[in-house]
PDB file of C-alpha atoms and ligand atoms in Angstrom:
ATOM      1  CA  MET F   1      18.089 -16.290  37.181  1.00  0.00           C
ATOM      2  CA  ALA F   2      19.856 -18.168  34.467  1.00  0.00           C
ATOM      3  CA  ALA F   3      23.218 -19.543  35.463  1.00  0.00           C
ATOM      4  CA  PHE F   4      26.503 -17.886  34.652  1.00  0.00           C
ATOM      5  CA  LYS F   5      27.412 -20.627  32.169  1.00  0.00           C
ATOM      6  CA  GLN F   6      24.091 -20.406  30.322  1.00  0.00           C
ATOM      7  CA  HIS F   7      24.504 -16.656  29.947  1.00  0.00           C
ATOM      8  CA  LEU F   8      28.021 -17.080  28.609  1.00  0.00           C
ATOM      9  CA  MET F   9      27.056 -19.809  26.136  1.00  0.00           C
ATOM     10  CA  PHE F  10      24.110 -17.818  24.845  1.00  0.00           C
ATOM     11  CA  SER F  11      26.049 -14.574  24.401  1.00  0.00           C
ATOM     12  CA  CYS F  12      29.039 -16.339  22.820  1.00  0.00           C
ATOM     13  CA  ALA F  13      26.783 -18.046  20.270  1.00  0.00           C
ATOM     14  CA  LEU F  14      25.200 -14.677  19.588  1.00  0.00           C
ATOM     15  CA  GLY F  15      28.646 -13.069  19.344  1.00  0.00           C
ATOM     16  CA  ALA F  16      29.756 -15.664  16.773  1.00  0.00           C
ATOM     17  CA  GLY F  17      26.637 -14.964  14.720  1.00  0.00           C
ATOM     18  CA  TYR F  18      27.204 -11.221  15.072  1.00  0.00           C
ATOM     19  CA  SER F  19      30.805 -11.575  13.851  1.00  0.00           C
ATOM     20  CA  LEU F  20      29.726 -13.593  10.850  1.00  0.00           C
ATOM     21  CA  ALA F  21      26.973 -11.113  10.013  1.00  0.00           C
ATOM     22  CA  LEU F  22      29.470  -8.240  10.234  1.00  0.00           C
ATOM     23  CA  ARG F  23      31.902 -10.064   7.948  1.00  0.00           C
ATOM     24  CA  TYR F  24      29.066 -10.629   5.510  1.00  0.00           C
ATOM     25  CA  LEU F  25      28.352  -6.880   5.620  1.00  0.00           C
ATOM     26  CA  GLY F  26      31.984  -6.173   4.746  1.00  0.00           C
ATOM     27  CA  VAL F  27      33.411  -5.219   8.141  1.00  0.00           C
ATOM     28  CA  GLU F  28      37.145  -6.034   8.337  1.00  0.00           C
ATOM     29  CA  PRO F  29      37.931  -9.396  10.013  1.00  0.00           C
ATOM     30  CA  THR F  30      39.706  -8.128  13.166  1.00  0.00           C
ATOM     31  CA  HIS F  31      36.972  -5.616  13.880  1.00  0.00           C
ATOM     32  CA  ALA F  32      34.243  -8.203  13.352  1.00  0.00           C
ATOM     33  CA  ALA F  33      36.059 -10.673  15.623  1.00  0.00           C
ATOM     34  CA  LEU F  34      36.558  -8.072  18.372  1.00  0.00           C
ATOM     35  CA  ALA F  35      32.908  -7.031  18.180  1.00  0.00           C
ATOM     36  CA  GLY F  36      31.829 -10.676  18.496  1.00  0.00           C
ATOM     37  CA  ALA F  37      34.184 -11.228  21.450  1.00  0.00           C
ATOM     38  CA  LEU F  38      32.819  -8.139  23.200  1.00  0.00           C
ATOM     39  CA  CYS F  39      29.305  -9.447  22.614  1.00  0.00           C
ATOM     40  CA  GLY F  40      30.274 -12.782  24.210  1.00  0.00           C
ATOM     41  CA  ALA F  41      31.907 -11.132  27.232  1.00  0.00           C
ATOM     42  CA  SER F  42      29.083  -8.628  27.689  1.00  0.00           C
ATOM     43  CA  GLY F  43      26.638 -11.477  28.205  1.00  0.00           C
ATOM     44  CA  MET F  44      27.954 -11.644  31.766  1.00  0.00           C
ATOM     45  CA  LEU F  45      28.216  -7.913  32.442  1.00  0.00           C
ATOM     46  CA  PRO F  46      24.833  -7.342  34.133  1.00  0.00           C
ATOM     47  CA  ASP F  47      25.739  -9.849  36.849  1.00  0.00           C
ATOM     48  CA  LEU F  48      28.475  -7.507  38.068  1.00  0.00           C
ATOM     49  CA  ASP F  49      25.762  -6.470  40.494  1.00  0.00           C
ATOM     50  CA  SER F  50      25.470  -9.878  42.136  1.00  0.00           C
ATOM     51  CA  ALA F  51      26.913 -10.514  45.577  1.00  0.00           C
ATOM     52  CA  SER F  52      30.636 -11.157  45.637  1.00  0.00           C
ATOM     53  CA  GLY F  53      31.751 -14.590  44.528  1.00  0.00           C
ATOM     54  CA  ARG F  54      34.460 -15.992  42.331  1.00  0.00           C
ATOM     55  CA  PRO F  55      32.681 -15.459  38.972  1.00  0.00           C
ATOM     56  CA  VAL F  56      31.964 -11.843  39.849  1.00  0.00           C
ATOM     57  CA  ARG F  57      35.555 -11.213  40.906  1.00  0.00           C
ATOM     58  CA  GLU F  58      36.757 -12.699  37.637  1.00  0.00           C
ATOM     59  CA  LEU F  59      34.236 -10.613  35.758  1.00  0.00           C
ATOM     60  CA  PHE F  60      35.595  -7.444  37.343  1.00  0.00           C
ATOM     61  CA  GLY F  61      39.126  -8.590  36.490  1.00  0.00           C
ATOM     62  CA  LEU F  62      38.112  -9.159  32.859  1.00  0.00           C
ATOM     63  CA  THR F  63      36.297  -5.815  32.574  1.00  0.00           C
ATOM     64  CA  ALA F  64      39.229  -4.037  34.214  1.00  0.00           C
ATOM     65  CA  ALA F  65      41.583  -5.606  31.654  1.00  0.00           C
ATOM     66  CA  VAL F  66      39.416  -5.014  28.575  1.00  0.00           C
ATOM     67  CA  VAL F  67      38.565  -1.338  29.133  1.00  0.00           C
ATOM     68  CA  PRO F  68      42.236  -0.121  29.140  1.00  0.00           C
ATOM     69  CA  LEU F  69      42.825  -2.135  25.955  1.00  0.00           C
ATOM     70  CA  LEU F  70      39.878  -0.433  24.300  1.00  0.00           C
ATOM     71  CA  LEU F  71      41.310   2.888  25.455  1.00  0.00           C
ATOM     72  CA  LEU F  72      44.663   2.176  23.782  1.00  0.00           C
ATOM     73  CA  HIS F  73      43.938   4.054  20.590  1.00  0.00           C
ATOM     74  CA  ARG F  74      42.473   7.019  22.429  1.00  0.00           C
ATOM     75  CA  LEU F  75      45.540   7.281  24.657  1.00  0.00           C
ATOM     76  CA  GLN F  76      47.786   7.076  21.606  1.00  0.00           C
ATOM     77  CA  ARG F  77      45.913   9.894  19.940  1.00  0.00           C
ATOM     78  CA  ALA F  78      46.072  11.960  23.110  1.00  0.00           C
ATOM     79  CA  GLY F  79      49.855  12.037  22.571  1.00  0.00           C
ATOM     80  CA  LEU F  80      50.849  10.171  25.726  1.00  0.00           C
ATOM     81  CA  THR F  81      54.329   8.675  25.966  1.00  0.00           C
ATOM     82  CA  PRO F  82      54.484   4.865  26.245  1.00  0.00           C
ATOM     83  CA  GLU F  83      55.254   5.243  29.963  1.00  0.00           C
ATOM     84  CA  GLY F  84      52.303   7.595  30.399  1.00  0.00           C
ATOM     85  CA  MET F  85      50.084   5.084  28.609  1.00  0.00           C
ATOM     86  CA  ILE F  86      51.194   2.244  30.875  1.00  0.00           C
ATOM     87  CA  LEU F  87      50.541   4.361  33.975  1.00  0.00           C
ATOM     88  CA  THR F  88      47.117   5.460  32.722  1.00  0.00           C
ATOM     89  CA  MET F  89      46.111   1.937  31.779  1.00  0.00           C
ATOM     90  CA  ALA F  90      47.258   0.630  35.153  1.00  0.00           C
ATOM     91  CA  ALA F  91      45.244   3.368  36.872  1.00  0.00           C
ATOM     92  CA  VAL F  92      42.126   2.479  34.858  1.00  0.00           C
ATOM     93  CA  TYR F  93      42.624  -1.208  35.660  1.00  0.00           C
ATOM     94  CA  LEU F  94      42.924  -0.539  39.399  1.00  0.00           C
ATOM     95  CA  THR F  95      39.991   1.888  39.393  1.00  0.00           C
ATOM     96  CA  ILE F  96      37.689  -0.698  37.842  1.00  0.00           C
ATOM     97  CA  ARG F  97      39.088  -3.773  39.588  1.00  0.00           C
ATOM     98  CA  PHE F  98      38.907  -2.285  43.068  1.00  0.00           C
ATOM     99  CA  GLY F  99      37.074   1.070  42.926  1.00  0.00           C
ATOM    100  CA  ALA F 100      34.124   0.033  40.751  1.00  0.00           C
ATOM    101  CA  ALA F 101      34.005  -3.388  42.424  1.00  0.00           C
ATOM    102  CA  TRP F 102      33.726  -1.684  45.823  1.00  0.00           C
ATOM    103  CA  ILE F 103      30.960   0.625  44.586  1.00  0.00           C
ATOM    104  CA  PHE F 104      29.007  -2.270  43.090  1.00  0.00           C
ATOM    105  CA  ARG F 105      29.414  -4.377  46.216  1.00  0.00           C
ATOM    106  CA  HIS F 106      28.079  -1.635  48.442  1.00  0.00           C
ATOM    107  CA  LEU F 107      25.631   0.306  46.334  1.00  0.00           C
ATOM    108  CA  THR F 108      23.895  -2.078  43.946  1.00  0.00           C
ATOM    109  CA  VAL F 109      21.340  -4.801  44.520  1.00  0.00           C
ATOM    110  CA  HIS F 110      21.242  -7.860  42.315  1.00  0.00           C
ATOM    111  CA  ARG F 111      18.830  -7.357  39.428  1.00  0.00           C
ATOM    112  CA  GLY F 112      18.395  -3.738  40.386  1.00  0.00           C
ATOM    113  CA  MET F 113      18.967  -0.879  37.967  1.00  0.00           C
ATOM    114  CA  PHE F 114      22.045  -2.558  36.484  1.00  0.00           C
ATOM    115  CA  HIS F 115      19.700  -5.153  34.980  1.00  0.00           C
ATOM    116  CA  SER F 116      17.831  -2.662  32.805  1.00  0.00           C
ATOM    117  CA  LEU F 117      17.640  -1.353  29.255  1.00  0.00           C
ATOM    118  CA  PRO F 118      19.283   2.012  30.085  1.00  0.00           C
ATOM    119  CA  ALA F 119      22.181   0.073  31.653  1.00  0.00           C
ATOM    120  CA  ALA F 120      22.579  -1.840  28.370  1.00  0.00           C
ATOM    121  CA  PHE F 121      22.872   1.471  26.524  1.00  0.00           C
ATOM    122  CA  ILE F 122      25.360   2.739  29.128  1.00  0.00           C
ATOM    123  CA  ALA F 123      27.617  -0.296  28.629  1.00  0.00           C
ATOM    124  CA  SER F 124      27.550   0.044  24.853  1.00  0.00           C
ATOM    125  CA  GLU F 125      28.190   3.791  24.968  1.00  0.00           C
ATOM    126  CA  VAL F 126      31.189   3.253  27.261  1.00  0.00           C
ATOM    127  CA  ALA F 127      32.634   0.859  24.670  1.00  0.00           C
ATOM    128  CA  PHE F 128      31.823   3.326  21.899  1.00  0.00           C
ATOM    129  CA  LEU F 129      33.549   6.208  23.685  1.00  0.00           C
ATOM    130  CA  ALA F 130      36.521   4.164  24.872  1.00  0.00           C
ATOM    131  CA  HIS F 131      37.421   2.945  21.394  1.00  0.00           C
ATOM    132  CA  ASP F 132      38.486   6.067  19.543  1.00  0.00           C
ATOM    133  CA  ARG F 133      38.763   5.145  15.898  1.00  0.00           C
ATOM    134  CA  SER F 134      38.191   7.574  13.104  1.00  0.00           C
ATOM    135  CA  GLU F 135      36.819   5.125  10.573  1.00  0.00           C
ATOM    136  CA  PRO F 136      33.031   5.353  10.352  1.00  0.00           C
ATOM    137  CA  GLY F 137      31.013   2.549  11.819  1.00  0.00           C
ATOM    138  CA  GLY F 138      33.984   0.898  13.552  1.00  0.00           C
ATOM    139  CA  ARG F 139      33.017   2.091  17.009  1.00  0.00           C
ATOM    140  CA  LEU F 140      29.352   1.548  16.322  1.00  0.00           C
ATOM    141  CA  VAL F 141      30.070  -2.095  15.555  1.00  0.00           C
ATOM    142  CA  LEU F 142      31.849  -2.557  18.920  1.00  0.00           C
ATOM    143  CA  GLY F 143      29.206  -0.669  20.887  1.00  0.00           C
ATOM    144  CA  GLY F 144      26.579  -2.754  19.113  1.00  0.00           C
ATOM    145  CA  GLY F 145      28.344  -5.950  20.195  1.00  0.00           C
ATOM    146  CA  VAL F 146      28.330  -4.884  23.840  1.00  0.00           C
ATOM    147  CA  PHE F 147      24.665  -3.898  23.593  1.00  0.00           C
ATOM    148  CA  LEU F 148      23.717  -7.206  21.998  1.00  0.00           C
ATOM    149  CA  GLY F 149      25.549  -9.247  24.638  1.00  0.00           C
ATOM    150  CA  PHE F 150      24.117  -7.209  27.502  1.00  0.00           C
ATOM    151  CA  LEU F 151      20.618  -7.475  26.035  1.00  0.00           C
ATOM    152  CA  SER F 152      20.974 -11.244  25.603  1.00  0.00           C
ATOM    153  CA  HIS F 153      21.609 -11.494  29.346  1.00  0.00           C
ATOM    154  CA  LEU F 154      18.522  -9.459  30.192  1.00  0.00           C
ATOM    155  CA  VAL F 155      16.354 -11.502  27.832  1.00  0.00           C
ATOM    156  CA  LEU F 156      17.651 -14.779  29.276  1.00  0.00           C
ATOM    157  CA  ASP F 157      17.016 -13.565  32.833  1.00  0.00           C
ATOM    158  CA  GLU F 158      13.542 -12.586  31.743  1.00  0.00           C
ATOM    159  CA  LEU F 159      12.852 -15.952  30.122  1.00  0.00           C
ATOM    160  CA  SER F 160      14.164 -17.955  33.028  1.00  0.00           C
ATOM    161  CA  SER F 161      11.924 -16.058  35.396  1.00  0.00           C
ATOM    162  CA  VAL F 162       9.040 -17.802  33.650  1.00  0.00           C
ATOM    163  CA  ASP F 163       8.578 -21.273  35.005  1.00  0.00           C
ATOM    164  CA  ALA F 164       6.390 -23.395  32.755  1.00  0.00           C
ATOM    165  CA  SER F 165       5.017 -26.383  34.621  1.00  0.00           C
ATOM    166  CA  GLY F 166       2.279 -28.214  32.773  1.00  0.00           C
ATOM    167  CA  LEU F 167      -0.299 -25.770  31.550  1.00  0.00           C
ATOM    168  CA  THR F 168       0.198 -23.173  34.197  1.00  0.00           C
ATOM    169  CA  VAL F 169       2.922 -20.651  33.700  1.00  0.00           C
ATOM    170  CA  ARG F 170       3.860 -19.065  36.928  1.00  0.00           C
ATOM    171  CA  LEU F 171       6.160 -16.136  37.275  1.00  0.00           C
ATOM    172  CA  ASN F 172       8.691 -16.152  40.034  1.00  0.00           C
ATOM    173  CA  ARG F 173       9.484 -13.231  42.273  1.00  0.00           C
ATOM    174  CA  SER F 174      12.004 -11.595  39.996  1.00  0.00           C
ATOM    175  CA  ALA F 175       9.795 -11.822  36.918  1.00  0.00           C
ATOM    176  CA  GLY F 176       9.616  -8.744  34.787  1.00  0.00           C
ATOM    177  CA  SER F 177      12.529  -7.050  36.440  1.00  0.00           C
ATOM    178  CA  ALA F 178      15.312  -7.567  33.904  1.00  0.00           C
ATOM    179  CA  LEU F 179      14.119  -5.638  30.841  1.00  0.00           C
ATOM    180  CA  LYS F 180      13.018  -2.567  32.730  1.00  0.00           C
ATOM    181  CA  LEU F 181      13.425   1.172  32.356  1.00  0.00           C
ATOM    182  CA  PHE F 182      12.936   2.147  36.003  1.00  0.00           C
ATOM    183  CA  SER F 183      13.377   0.385  39.319  1.00  0.00           C
ATOM    184  CA  ARG F 184      11.643   0.817  42.618  1.00  0.00           C
ATOM    185  CA  SER F 185      14.677   2.645  43.935  1.00  0.00           C
ATOM    186  CA  VAL F 186      14.332   6.288  42.892  1.00  0.00           C
ATOM    187  CA  PRO F 187      17.998   7.237  43.540  1.00  0.00           C
ATOM    188  CA  ALA F 188      19.260   4.233  41.501  1.00  0.00           C
ATOM    189  CA  THR F 189      16.915   5.115  38.643  1.00  0.00           C
ATOM    190  CA  ILE F 190      18.024   8.756  38.664  1.00  0.00           C
ATOM    191  CA  VAL F 191      21.741   7.873  38.755  1.00  0.00           C
ATOM    192  CA  VAL F 192      21.399   5.438  35.841  1.00  0.00           C
ATOM    193  CA  TRP F 193      19.415   7.869  33.691  1.00  0.00           C
ATOM    194  CA  LEU F 194      21.805  10.740  34.485  1.00  0.00           C
ATOM    195  CA  ALA F 195      24.762   8.541  33.521  1.00  0.00           C
ATOM    196  CA  LEU F 196      23.012   7.559  30.314  1.00  0.00           C
ATOM    197  CA  GLY F 197      22.287  11.226  29.536  1.00  0.00           C
ATOM    198  CA  ALA F 198      25.917  12.219  30.115  1.00  0.00           C
ATOM    199  CA  LEU F 199      27.265   9.376  27.965  1.00  0.00           C
ATOM    200  CA  THR F 200      24.759  10.044  25.188  1.00  0.00           C
ATOM    201  CA  TYR F 201      25.863  13.669  25.233  1.00  0.00           C
ATOM    202  CA  GLY F 202      29.471  12.463  24.970  1.00  0.00           C
ATOM    203  CA  VAL F 203      28.595  10.264  21.994  1.00  0.00           C
ATOM    204  CA  ALA F 204      26.755  13.151  20.312  1.00  0.00           C
ATOM    205  CA  MET F 205      29.793  15.414  20.871  1.00  0.00           C
ATOM    206  CA  GLU F 206      32.135  12.835  19.365  1.00  0.00           C
ATOM    207  CA  GLN F 207      29.897  12.363  16.378  1.00  0.00           C
ATOM    208  CA  GLY F 208      29.964  16.096  15.762  1.00  0.00           C
ATOM    209  CA  TYR F 209      26.297  16.667  16.440  1.00  0.00           C
ATOM    210  CA  ALA F 210      27.074  19.099  19.187  1.00  0.00           C
ATOM    211  CA  ARG F 211      29.745  21.580  18.236  1.00  0.00           C
ATOM    212  CA  SER F 212      28.600  24.668  20.086  1.00  0.00           C
ATOM    213  CA  PRO F 213      29.154  24.517  23.841  1.00  0.00           C
ATOM    214  CA  ARG F 214      26.283  26.896  24.506  1.00  0.00           C
ATOM    215  CA  LEU F 215      23.725  25.147  22.307  1.00  0.00           C
ATOM    216  CA  PRO F 216      24.833  21.583  22.561  1.00  0.00           C
ATOM    217  CA  LEU F 217      22.193  19.778  20.512  1.00  0.00           C
ATOM    218  CA  PRO F 218      20.840  20.442  17.018  1.00  0.00           C
ATOM    219  CA  GLY F 219      17.284  20.466  18.367  1.00  0.00           C
ATOM    220  CA  LEU F 220      18.188  23.112  20.911  1.00  0.00           C
ATOM    221  CA  HIS F 221      19.890  25.159  18.233  1.00  0.00           C
ATOM    222  CA  ALA F 222      16.787  25.072  16.025  1.00  0.00           C
ATOM    223  CA  TRP F 223      14.666  25.961  19.023  1.00  0.00           C
ATOM    224  CA  HIS F 224      16.915  28.908  19.755  1.00  0.00           C
ATOM    225  CA  LEU F 225      16.682  30.171  16.154  1.00  0.00           C
ATOM    226  CA  VAL F 226      12.885  29.961  16.176  1.00  0.00           C
ATOM    227  CA  ASN F 227      12.498  31.591  19.568  1.00  0.00           C
ATOM    228  CA  ARG F 228      15.156  34.254  19.146  1.00  0.00           C
ATOM    229  CA  PRO F 229      14.064  37.498  20.786  1.00  0.00           C
TER     230      PRO F 229
HETATM  231 ZN1  LIG W   1      21.338 -11.502  35.587  1.00  0.00          ZN
END
């Protein structure tokens, strides 16, 4: 496993490049900077599943602080009073800082299902859904930053599980377990895929692909038209 610092350096370099690329593509400066910063921070996210230690506690603190900030616009649009917003943001902070931290400490194993490709999509979809902006592409850019950072962590874990000594390349015990789709734990795999399904449905709803509650997806709708009795 690559060290915490290596992960952070790699994802921050990637985040800087991502920001610059976004600027080049015409994304407004603050949005590009935020997307790059999210990419940098997300390079540490997968290690939320490691056993408790100071870096992990700080990581939970950072995540707990960032998510309410991303929710700011959504809360504003929901018509909450400033006091209601403060209370909601405090509740989200506490839920992540202590609730999610407790769940991770007790229910996840290091480099289990949280080190996987579906988990990378989950993290980016959470950012996408949290940041409720109407302008097209704005949320995609942020979700993309989180995905890129998360992915950089998985790739680095994968690379550092290969130990090249002389001509022989030997794989250590955790080799091949970072960029996975399924883990050996069936319940963990099911939970992660169900969460991904629910979030993807949420993203589809927000993007207006699923307007009818009875026939939520365009594919289903077409299927229903073809197979109408
Ligand atoms: Zn890791």
